[in-house]
Coordinates of C-alpha atoms and ligand atoms in Angstrom, one line a residue:
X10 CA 113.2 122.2 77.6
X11 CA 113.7 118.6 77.0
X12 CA 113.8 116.8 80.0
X13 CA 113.6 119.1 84.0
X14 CA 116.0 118.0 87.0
X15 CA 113.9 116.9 90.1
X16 CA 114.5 119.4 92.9
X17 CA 112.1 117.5 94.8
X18 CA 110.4 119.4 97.5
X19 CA 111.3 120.8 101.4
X20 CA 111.2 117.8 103.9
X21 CA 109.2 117.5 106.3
X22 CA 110.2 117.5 110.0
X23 CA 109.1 114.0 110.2
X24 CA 111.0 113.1 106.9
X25 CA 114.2 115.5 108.1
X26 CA 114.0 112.6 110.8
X27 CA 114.0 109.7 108.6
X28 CA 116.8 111.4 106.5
X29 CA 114.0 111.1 104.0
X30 CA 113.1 112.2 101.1
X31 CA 115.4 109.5 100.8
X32 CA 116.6 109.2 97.0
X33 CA 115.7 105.3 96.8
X34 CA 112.7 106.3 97.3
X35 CA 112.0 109.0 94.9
X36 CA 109.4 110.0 92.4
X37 CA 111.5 108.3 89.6
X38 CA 111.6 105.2 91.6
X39 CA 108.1 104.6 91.8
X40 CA 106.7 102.2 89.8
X41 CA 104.5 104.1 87.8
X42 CA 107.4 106.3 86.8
X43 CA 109.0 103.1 85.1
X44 CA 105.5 102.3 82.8
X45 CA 103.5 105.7 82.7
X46 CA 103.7 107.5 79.3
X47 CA 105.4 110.7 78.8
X48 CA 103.8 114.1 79.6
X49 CA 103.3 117.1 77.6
X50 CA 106.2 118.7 76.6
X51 CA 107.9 121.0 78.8
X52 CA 107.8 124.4 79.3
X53 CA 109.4 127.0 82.0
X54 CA 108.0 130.0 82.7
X55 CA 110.9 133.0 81.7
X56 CA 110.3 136.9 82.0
X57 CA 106.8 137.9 82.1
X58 CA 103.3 136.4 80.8
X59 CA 99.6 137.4 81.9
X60 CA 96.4 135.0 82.1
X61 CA 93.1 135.4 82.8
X62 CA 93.4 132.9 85.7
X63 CA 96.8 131.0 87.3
X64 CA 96.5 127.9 88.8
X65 CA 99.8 126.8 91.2
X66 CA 100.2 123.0 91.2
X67 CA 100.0 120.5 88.5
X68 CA 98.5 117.5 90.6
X69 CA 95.2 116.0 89.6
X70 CA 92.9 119.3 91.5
X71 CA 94.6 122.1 90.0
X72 CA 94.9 120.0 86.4
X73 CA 91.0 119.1 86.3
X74 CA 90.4 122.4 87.0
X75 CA 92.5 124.0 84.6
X76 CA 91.0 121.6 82.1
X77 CA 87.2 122.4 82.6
X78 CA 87.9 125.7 82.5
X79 CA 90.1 125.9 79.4
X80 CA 87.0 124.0 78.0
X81 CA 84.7 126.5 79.1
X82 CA 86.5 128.8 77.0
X83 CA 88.8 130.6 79.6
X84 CA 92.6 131.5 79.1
X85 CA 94.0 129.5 81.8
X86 CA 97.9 129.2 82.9
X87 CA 99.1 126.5 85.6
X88 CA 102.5 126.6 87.4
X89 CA 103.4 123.4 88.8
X90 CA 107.1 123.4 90.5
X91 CA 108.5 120.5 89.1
X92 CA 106.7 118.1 86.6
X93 CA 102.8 118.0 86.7
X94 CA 102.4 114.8 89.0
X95 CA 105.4 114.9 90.8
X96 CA 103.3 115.4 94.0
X97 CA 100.8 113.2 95.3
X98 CA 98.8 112.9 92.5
X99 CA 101.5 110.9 90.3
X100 CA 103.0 108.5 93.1
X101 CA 99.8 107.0 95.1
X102 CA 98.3 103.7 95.0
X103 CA 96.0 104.3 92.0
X104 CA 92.6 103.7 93.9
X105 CA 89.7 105.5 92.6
X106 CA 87.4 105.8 95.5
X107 CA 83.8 107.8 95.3
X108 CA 83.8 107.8 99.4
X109 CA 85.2 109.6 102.2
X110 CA 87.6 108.2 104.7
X111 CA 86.3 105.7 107.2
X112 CA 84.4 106.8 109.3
X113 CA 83.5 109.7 107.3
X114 CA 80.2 109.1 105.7
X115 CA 77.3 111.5 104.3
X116 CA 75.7 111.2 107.2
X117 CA 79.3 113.1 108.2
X118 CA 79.2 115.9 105.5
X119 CA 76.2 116.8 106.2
X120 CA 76.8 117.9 110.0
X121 CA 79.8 119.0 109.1
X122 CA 78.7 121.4 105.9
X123 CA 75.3 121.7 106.2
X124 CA 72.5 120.1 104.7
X125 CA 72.7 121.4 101.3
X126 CA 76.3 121.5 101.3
X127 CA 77.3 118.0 102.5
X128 CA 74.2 116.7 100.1
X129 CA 76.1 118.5 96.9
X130 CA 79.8 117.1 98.1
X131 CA 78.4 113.8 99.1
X132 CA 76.7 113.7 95.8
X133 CA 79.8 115.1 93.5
X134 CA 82.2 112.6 95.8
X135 CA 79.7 109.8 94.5
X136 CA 79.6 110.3 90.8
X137 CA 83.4 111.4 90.7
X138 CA 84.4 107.6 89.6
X139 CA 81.9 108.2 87.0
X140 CA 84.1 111.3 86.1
X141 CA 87.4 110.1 86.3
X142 CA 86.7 106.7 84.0
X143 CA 84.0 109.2 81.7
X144 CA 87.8 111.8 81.5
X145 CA 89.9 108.8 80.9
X146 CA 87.4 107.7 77.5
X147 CA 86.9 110.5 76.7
X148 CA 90.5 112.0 76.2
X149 CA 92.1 108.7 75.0
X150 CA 94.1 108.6 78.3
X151 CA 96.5 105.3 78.5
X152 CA 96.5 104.6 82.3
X153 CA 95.8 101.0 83.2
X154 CA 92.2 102.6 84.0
X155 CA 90.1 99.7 85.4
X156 CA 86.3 100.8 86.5
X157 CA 86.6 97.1 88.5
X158 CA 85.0 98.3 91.6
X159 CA 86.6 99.6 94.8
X160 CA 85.8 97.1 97.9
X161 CA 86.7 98.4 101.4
X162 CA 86.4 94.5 103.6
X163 CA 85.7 94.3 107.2
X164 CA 88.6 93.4 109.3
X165 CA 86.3 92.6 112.4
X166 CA 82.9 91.2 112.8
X167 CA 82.0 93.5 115.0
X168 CA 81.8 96.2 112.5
X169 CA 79.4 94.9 110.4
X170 CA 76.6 97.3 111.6
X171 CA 78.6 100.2 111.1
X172 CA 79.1 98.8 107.5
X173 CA 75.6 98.2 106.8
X174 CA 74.9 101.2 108.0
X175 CA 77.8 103.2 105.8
X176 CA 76.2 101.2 102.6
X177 CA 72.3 102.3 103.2
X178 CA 73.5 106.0 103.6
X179 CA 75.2 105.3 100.2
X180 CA 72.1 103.6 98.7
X181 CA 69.8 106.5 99.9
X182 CA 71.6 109.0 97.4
X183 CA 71.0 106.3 94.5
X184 CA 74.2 105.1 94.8
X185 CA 74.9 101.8 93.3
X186 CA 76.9 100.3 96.2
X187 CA 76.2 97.0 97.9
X188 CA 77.2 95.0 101.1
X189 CA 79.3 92.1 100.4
X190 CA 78.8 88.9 102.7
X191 CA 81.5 87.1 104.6
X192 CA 81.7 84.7 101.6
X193 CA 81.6 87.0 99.1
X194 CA 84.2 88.8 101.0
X195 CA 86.7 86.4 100.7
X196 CA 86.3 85.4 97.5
X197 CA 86.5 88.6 96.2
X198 CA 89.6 89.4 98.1
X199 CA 91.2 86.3 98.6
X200 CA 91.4 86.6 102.8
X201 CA 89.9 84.8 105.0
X202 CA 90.4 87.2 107.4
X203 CA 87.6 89.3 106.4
X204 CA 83.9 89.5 107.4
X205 CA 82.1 91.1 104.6
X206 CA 82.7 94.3 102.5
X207 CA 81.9 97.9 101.2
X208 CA 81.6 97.0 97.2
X209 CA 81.6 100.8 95.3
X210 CA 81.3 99.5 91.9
X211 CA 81.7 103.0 89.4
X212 CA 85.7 102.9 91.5
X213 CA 88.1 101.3 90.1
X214 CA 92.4 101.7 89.5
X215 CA 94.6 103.0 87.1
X216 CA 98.5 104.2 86.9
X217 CA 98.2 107.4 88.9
X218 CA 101.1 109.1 87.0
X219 CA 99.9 108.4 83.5
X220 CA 96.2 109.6 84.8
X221 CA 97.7 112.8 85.7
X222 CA 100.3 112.9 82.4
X223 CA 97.0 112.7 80.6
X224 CA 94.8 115.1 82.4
X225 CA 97.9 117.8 81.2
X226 CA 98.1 116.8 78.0
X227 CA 94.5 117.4 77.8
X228 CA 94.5 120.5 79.1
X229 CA 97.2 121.5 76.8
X230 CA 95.2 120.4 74.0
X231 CA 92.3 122.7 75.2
X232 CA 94.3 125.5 75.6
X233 CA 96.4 125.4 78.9
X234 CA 99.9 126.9 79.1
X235 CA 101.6 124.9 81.6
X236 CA 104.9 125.7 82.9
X237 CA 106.9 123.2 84.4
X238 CA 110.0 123.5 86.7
X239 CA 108.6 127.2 87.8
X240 CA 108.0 127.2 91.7
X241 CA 105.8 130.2 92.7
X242 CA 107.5 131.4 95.2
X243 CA 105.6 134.5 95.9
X244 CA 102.2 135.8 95.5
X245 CA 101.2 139.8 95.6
X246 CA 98.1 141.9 94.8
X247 CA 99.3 144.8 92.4
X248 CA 96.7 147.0 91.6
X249 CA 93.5 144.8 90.4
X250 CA 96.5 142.0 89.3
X251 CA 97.9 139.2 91.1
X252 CA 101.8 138.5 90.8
X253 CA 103.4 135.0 90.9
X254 CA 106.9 135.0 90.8
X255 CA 109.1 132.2 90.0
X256 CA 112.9 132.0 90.2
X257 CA 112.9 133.1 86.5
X258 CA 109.7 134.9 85.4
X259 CA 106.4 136.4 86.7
X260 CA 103.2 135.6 85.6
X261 CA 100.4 138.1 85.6
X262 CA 96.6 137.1 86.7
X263 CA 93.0 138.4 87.2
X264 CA 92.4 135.9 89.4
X265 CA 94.5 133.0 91.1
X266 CA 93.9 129.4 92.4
X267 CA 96.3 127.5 94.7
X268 CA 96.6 123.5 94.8
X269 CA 99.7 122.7 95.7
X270 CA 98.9 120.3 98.5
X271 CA 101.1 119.7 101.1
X272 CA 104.5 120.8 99.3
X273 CA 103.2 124.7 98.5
X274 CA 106.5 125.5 100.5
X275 CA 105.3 128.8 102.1
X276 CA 103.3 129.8 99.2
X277 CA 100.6 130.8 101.5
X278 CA 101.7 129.8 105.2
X279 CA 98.2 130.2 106.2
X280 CA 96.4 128.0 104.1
X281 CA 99.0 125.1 104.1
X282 CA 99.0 125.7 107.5
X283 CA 95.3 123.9 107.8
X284 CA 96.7 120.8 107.0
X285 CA 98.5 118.1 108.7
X286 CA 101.2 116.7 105.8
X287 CA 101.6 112.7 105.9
X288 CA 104.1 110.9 104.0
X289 CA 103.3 107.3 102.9
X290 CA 105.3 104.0 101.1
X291 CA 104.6 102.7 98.7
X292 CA 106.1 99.2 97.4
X293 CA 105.4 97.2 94.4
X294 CA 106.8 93.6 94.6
X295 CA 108.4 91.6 92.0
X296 CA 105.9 90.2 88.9
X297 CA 103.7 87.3 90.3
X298 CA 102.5 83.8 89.0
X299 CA 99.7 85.2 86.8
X300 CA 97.7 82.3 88.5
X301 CA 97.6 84.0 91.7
X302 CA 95.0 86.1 90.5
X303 CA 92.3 84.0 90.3
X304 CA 92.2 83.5 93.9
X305 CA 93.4 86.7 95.2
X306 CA 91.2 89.6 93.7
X307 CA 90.2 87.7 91.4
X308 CA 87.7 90.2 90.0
X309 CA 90.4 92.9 89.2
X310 CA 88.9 95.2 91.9
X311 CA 91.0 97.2 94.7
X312 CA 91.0 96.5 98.2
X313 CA 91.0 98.7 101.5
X314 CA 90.3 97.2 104.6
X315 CA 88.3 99.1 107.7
X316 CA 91.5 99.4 110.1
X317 CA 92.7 102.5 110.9
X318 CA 96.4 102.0 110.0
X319 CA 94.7 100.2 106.8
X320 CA 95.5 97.4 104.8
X321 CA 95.3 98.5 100.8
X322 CA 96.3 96.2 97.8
X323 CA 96.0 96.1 93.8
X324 CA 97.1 94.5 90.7
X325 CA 99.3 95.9 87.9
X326 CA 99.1 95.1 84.4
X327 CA 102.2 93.1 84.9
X328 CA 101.3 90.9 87.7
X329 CA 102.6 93.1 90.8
X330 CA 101.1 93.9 93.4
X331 CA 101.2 97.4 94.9
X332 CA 100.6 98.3 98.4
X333 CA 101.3 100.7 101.3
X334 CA 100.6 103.1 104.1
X335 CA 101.9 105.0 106.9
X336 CA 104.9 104.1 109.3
X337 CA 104.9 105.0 113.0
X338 CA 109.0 105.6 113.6
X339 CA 110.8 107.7 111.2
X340 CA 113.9 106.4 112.4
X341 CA 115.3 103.8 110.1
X342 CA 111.9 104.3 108.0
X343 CA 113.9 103.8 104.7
X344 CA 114.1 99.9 105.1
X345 CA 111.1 99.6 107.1
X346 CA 109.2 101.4 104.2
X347 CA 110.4 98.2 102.1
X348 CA 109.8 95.7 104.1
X349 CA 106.9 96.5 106.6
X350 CA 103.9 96.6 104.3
X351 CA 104.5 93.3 102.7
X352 CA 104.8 91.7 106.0
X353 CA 101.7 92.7 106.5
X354 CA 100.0 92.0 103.1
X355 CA 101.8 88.0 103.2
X356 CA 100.1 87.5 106.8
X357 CA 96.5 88.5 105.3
X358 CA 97.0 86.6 102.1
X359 CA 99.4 83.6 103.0
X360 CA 99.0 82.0 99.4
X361 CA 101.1 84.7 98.2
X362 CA 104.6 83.4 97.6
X363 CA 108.0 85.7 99.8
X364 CA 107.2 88.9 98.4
X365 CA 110.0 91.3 97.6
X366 CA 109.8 95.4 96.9
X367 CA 111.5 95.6 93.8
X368 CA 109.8 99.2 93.5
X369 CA 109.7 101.5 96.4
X370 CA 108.6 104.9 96.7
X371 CA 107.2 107.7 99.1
X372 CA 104.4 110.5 98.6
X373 CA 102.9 112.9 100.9
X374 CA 99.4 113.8 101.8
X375 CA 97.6 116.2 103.0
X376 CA 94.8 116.2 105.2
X377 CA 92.7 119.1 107.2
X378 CA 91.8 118.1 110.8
X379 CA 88.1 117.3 110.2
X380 CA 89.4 115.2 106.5
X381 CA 87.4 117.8 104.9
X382 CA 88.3 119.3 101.4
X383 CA 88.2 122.8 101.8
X384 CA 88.2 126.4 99.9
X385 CA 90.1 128.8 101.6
X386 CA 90.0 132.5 100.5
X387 CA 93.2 134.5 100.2
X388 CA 92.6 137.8 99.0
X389 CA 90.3 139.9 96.3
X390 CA 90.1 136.8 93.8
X391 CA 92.5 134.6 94.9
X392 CA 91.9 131.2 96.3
X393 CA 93.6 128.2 97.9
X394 CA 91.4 124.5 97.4
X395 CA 92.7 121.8 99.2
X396 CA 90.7 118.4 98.7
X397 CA 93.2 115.5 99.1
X398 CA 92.5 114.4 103.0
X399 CA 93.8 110.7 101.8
X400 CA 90.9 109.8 99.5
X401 CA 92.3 111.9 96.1
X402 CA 92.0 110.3 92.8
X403 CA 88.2 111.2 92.3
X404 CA 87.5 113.8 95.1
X405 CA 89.9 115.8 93.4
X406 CA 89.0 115.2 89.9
X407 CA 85.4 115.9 91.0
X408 CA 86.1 118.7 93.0
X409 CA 88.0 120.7 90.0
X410 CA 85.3 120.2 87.9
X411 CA 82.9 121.8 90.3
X412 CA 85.2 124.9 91.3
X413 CA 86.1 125.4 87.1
X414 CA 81.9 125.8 86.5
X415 CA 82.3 128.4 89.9
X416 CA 85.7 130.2 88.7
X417 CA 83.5 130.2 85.1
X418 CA 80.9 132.8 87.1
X419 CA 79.0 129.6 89.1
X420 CA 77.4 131.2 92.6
X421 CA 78.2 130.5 95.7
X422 CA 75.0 128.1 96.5
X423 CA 76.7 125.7 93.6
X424 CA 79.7 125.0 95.7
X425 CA 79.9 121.6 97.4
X426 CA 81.6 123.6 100.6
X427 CA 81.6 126.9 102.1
X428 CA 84.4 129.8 101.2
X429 CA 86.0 130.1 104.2
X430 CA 89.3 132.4 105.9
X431 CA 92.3 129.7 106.4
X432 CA 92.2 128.8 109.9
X433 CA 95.3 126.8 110.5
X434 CA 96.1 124.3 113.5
X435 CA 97.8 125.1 116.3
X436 CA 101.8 124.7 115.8
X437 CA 101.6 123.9 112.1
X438 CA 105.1 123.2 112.2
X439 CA 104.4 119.8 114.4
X440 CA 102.0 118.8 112.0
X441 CA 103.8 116.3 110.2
X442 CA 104.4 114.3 113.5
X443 CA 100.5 114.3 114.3
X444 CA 100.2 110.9 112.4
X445 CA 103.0 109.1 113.1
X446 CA 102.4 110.0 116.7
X447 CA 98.6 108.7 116.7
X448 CA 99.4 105.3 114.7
X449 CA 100.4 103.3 117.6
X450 CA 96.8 104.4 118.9
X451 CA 95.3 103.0 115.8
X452 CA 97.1 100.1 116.3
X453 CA 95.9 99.5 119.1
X454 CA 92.0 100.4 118.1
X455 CA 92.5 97.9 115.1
X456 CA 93.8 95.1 117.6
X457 CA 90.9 96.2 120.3
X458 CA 88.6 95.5 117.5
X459 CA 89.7 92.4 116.2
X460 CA 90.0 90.6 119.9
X461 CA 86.5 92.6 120.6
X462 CA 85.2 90.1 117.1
X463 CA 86.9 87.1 118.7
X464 CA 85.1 87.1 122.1
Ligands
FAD519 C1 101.5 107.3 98.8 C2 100.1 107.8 98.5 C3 99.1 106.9 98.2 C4 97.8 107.4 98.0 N1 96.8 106.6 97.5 C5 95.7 107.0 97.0 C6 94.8 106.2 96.4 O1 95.0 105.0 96.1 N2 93.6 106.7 96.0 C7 93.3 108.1 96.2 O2 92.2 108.5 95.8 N3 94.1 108.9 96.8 C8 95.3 108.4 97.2 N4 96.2 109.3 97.7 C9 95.9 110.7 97.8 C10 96.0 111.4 96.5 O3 97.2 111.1 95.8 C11 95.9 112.9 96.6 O4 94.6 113.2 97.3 C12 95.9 113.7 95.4 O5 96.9 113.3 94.5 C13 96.0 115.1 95.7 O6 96.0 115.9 94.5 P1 96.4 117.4 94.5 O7 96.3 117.9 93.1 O8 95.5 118.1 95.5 O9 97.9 117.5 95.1 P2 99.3 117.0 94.5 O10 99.2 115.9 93.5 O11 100.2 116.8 95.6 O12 99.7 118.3 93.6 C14 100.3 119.4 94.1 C15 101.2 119.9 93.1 O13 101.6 121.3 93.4 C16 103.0 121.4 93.1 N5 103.4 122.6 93.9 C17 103.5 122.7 95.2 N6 103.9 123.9 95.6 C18 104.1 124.6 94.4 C19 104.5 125.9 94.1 N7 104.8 126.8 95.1 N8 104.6 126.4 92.9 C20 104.2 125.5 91.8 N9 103.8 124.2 92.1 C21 103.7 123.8 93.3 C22 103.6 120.1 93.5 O14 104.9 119.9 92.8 C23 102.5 119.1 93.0 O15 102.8 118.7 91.7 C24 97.5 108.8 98.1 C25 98.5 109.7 98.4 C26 99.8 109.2 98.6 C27 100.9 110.2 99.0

């Protein structure tokens, strides 16, 4: 199979709204599909085949998983629906971020998991830069991959305490992380509209879609079968056997993992009902004055601001910049997606020249309502992981590694989070509203907080 035809995935509500997923804004328009590498070759799954364990999505949790446990010596088969890193994994901004969320710190994990539990995730989220740059060397992978440092700047004074607060939690578990001042701030960011910063630095960026190209081709090489274009569209215990069957085969497993994110299309309603699915632009504007850099991120590193609707922006290679986020009407959303992010990015960095999207894409998310990765158990030996929650590149990447050493006969007490039953939200179908809906709150937190820094 040479090349496979995007069927892209079922819209959204939310995107049904914005006549979206609009085809200007598709996987193939994204920058990173214009630079990123090719994949493996391609396969699609026809008749019948039987594994050892089956893994259903080819994003970067179910391909670090596969790939850890190939190397552990297991025969290991992944189905991903369209191309492995057409979901989230191979369109995002390309930050890799050893933290939680704002607002989410270890301090968070622990009440929310446990003790011992939120120490182990808190601990795995920390080291999984280490992972992703240590996978990137180690398996050759071409993808921009910058270990630069990941900064996250204060956008009002009045957070400060909270920051320095979020940093010593970090230092506690030996973390290398460090509180930039004000001055530091700016220089390293190139805004004077910032009061200090988170600096991470074992984070970094890369090109998301060659990342994830090279995580499959690495698990290929170690023994993977990966089938492309073959959508499980069913699952069903048969005897001691699991059944996934695809519009043109079945495959046969002992055991079965799900990460398919927020585009599992009904796989297993109960389990993708936990999450609430968020779609995102992204832009990348036209190449830049190379000169520009040394004043804004001069250092190379990425940048995502404390708001709550939050401000995120990188270098490429070639001199763009990429940014992006959420958008609070779905109406006319298509333009907006182009426009509204640089608007934002030119008012926080006014030495930046009229910027113009000549790349736009969209991506959805996934996140559970406490922005907690979680393990959800499906039946005798089947499984459904779900760790994206907005913060991917390395919680994912981490997190495969750790449930590959439990899938390889790991106990329980190894796990970074508890097994649990799916336990979706209440009208799972409204979901994709719930962020659009709560932006204009944020909005007005963010605002709140800034005029709260001024007084
Ligand atoms: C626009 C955007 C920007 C982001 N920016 C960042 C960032 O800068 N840094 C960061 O760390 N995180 C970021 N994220 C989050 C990050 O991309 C995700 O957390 C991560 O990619 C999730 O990986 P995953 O493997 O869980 O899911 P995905 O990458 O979504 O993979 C799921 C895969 O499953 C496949 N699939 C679904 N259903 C089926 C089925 N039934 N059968 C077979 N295959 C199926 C899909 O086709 C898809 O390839 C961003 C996300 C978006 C959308």
């Amino acid at each position: 199979m040479a090349e496979i035809a995007h069927k892209g995935y079922a819209p959204t509500i939310w995107e049904s709204l914005a006549g979206a997923p609009h085809p200007s804004l598709s996987f193939q328009g994204s920058f990173w599909h214009s630079v990123a590498p090719a994949g493996p070759a391609q396969m699609r799954l026809e008749g019948e085949d039987r594994t050892e364990i089956a893994i259903v999505g080819g994003g970067f949790l179910g391909l670090s998983t596969a790939l850890h446990l190939a190397e552990a010596g297991h025969k290991v088969t992944l189905l991903e629906a369209d191309e492995a890193g057409f979901g989230a994994s191979g369109r995002n901004t390309g930050f890799v971020v050893p933290n939680l969320l704002t607002g989410l710190d270890p301090r968070y994990a622990k009440a929310k998991f446990g003790d011992e539990k939120g120490d182990l995730l808190v601990r795995m989220l920390g080291e999984g830069g280490e992972l992703v740059f240590d996978l990137i060397r180690r398996h050759g992978i071409d993808c921009w991959g910058k270990q630069t440092g990941w900064m996250q700047p204060i956008h009002a004074a009045n957070k400060v305490e909270w920051l320095k607060d979020r940093v010593k939690q970090w230092q506690d578990l030996g973390r290398p992380v460090k509180l930039l001042s004000r001055e530091e701030a700016i220089a390293e960011t190139g805004s004077e509209a910032y009061h200090g910063a988170f600096l991470d630095p074992t984070g970094g960026h890369l090109n998301p879609l060659a990342f994830v190209r090279g995580l499959a081709g690495a698990a290929v090489k170690a023994g993977v079968t990966l089938y492309s274009d073959s959508r499980a569209n069913g699952i069903e215990r048969k005897g001691a056997e699991w059944h996934l069957s695809t519009d043109r085969g079945t495959l046969v497993a002992d055991r079965v993992l799900l990460t398919t994110n927020s585009t599992g299309g009904g796989l297993a309603p109960k389990a993708e009902g936990t999450q609430f699915p968020i779609t995102l632009f992204q832009v990348a504007t036209q190449q830049l004055d190379p000169e520009l850099r040394k004043s804004v991120l001069p250092n190379d590193r990425c940048s995502a601001d404390t708001r709550k609707d939050l401000i995120a922006y990188r270098w490429t290679d070639d001199n763009r910049i990429v940014t992006g986020g959420l958008l609070a009407n779905p109406l006319g959303s298509v333009e907006r997606g182009r426009t509204h992010h640089l608007g934002r990015l030119q008012a926080l960095l006014p030495q930046l020249p009229e910027l113009h999207a000549e790349f736009a894409w969209q991506g959805r998310l996934a996140a559970a309502r406490d922005y907690m990765p979680r393990l959800m158990r499906l039946g005798d030996g089947a499984f459904s992981a779900i760790a994206c929650n907005g913060r991917g590149i390395a919680m994912t990447t981490a997190l495969g590694r750790k449930l590959a050493l439990w899938l390889d006969g790991g106990s329980n007490e190894e796990l970074p989070l508890p097994v649990t039953d799916p336990d979706p939200v209440l009208l799972p179908k409204l979901a994709p509203l719930a962020f659009s809906v709560w932006l204009p709150f944020s909005r007005r937190q963010d605002a709140k907080d800034l005029r709260g820094s001024a007084n």
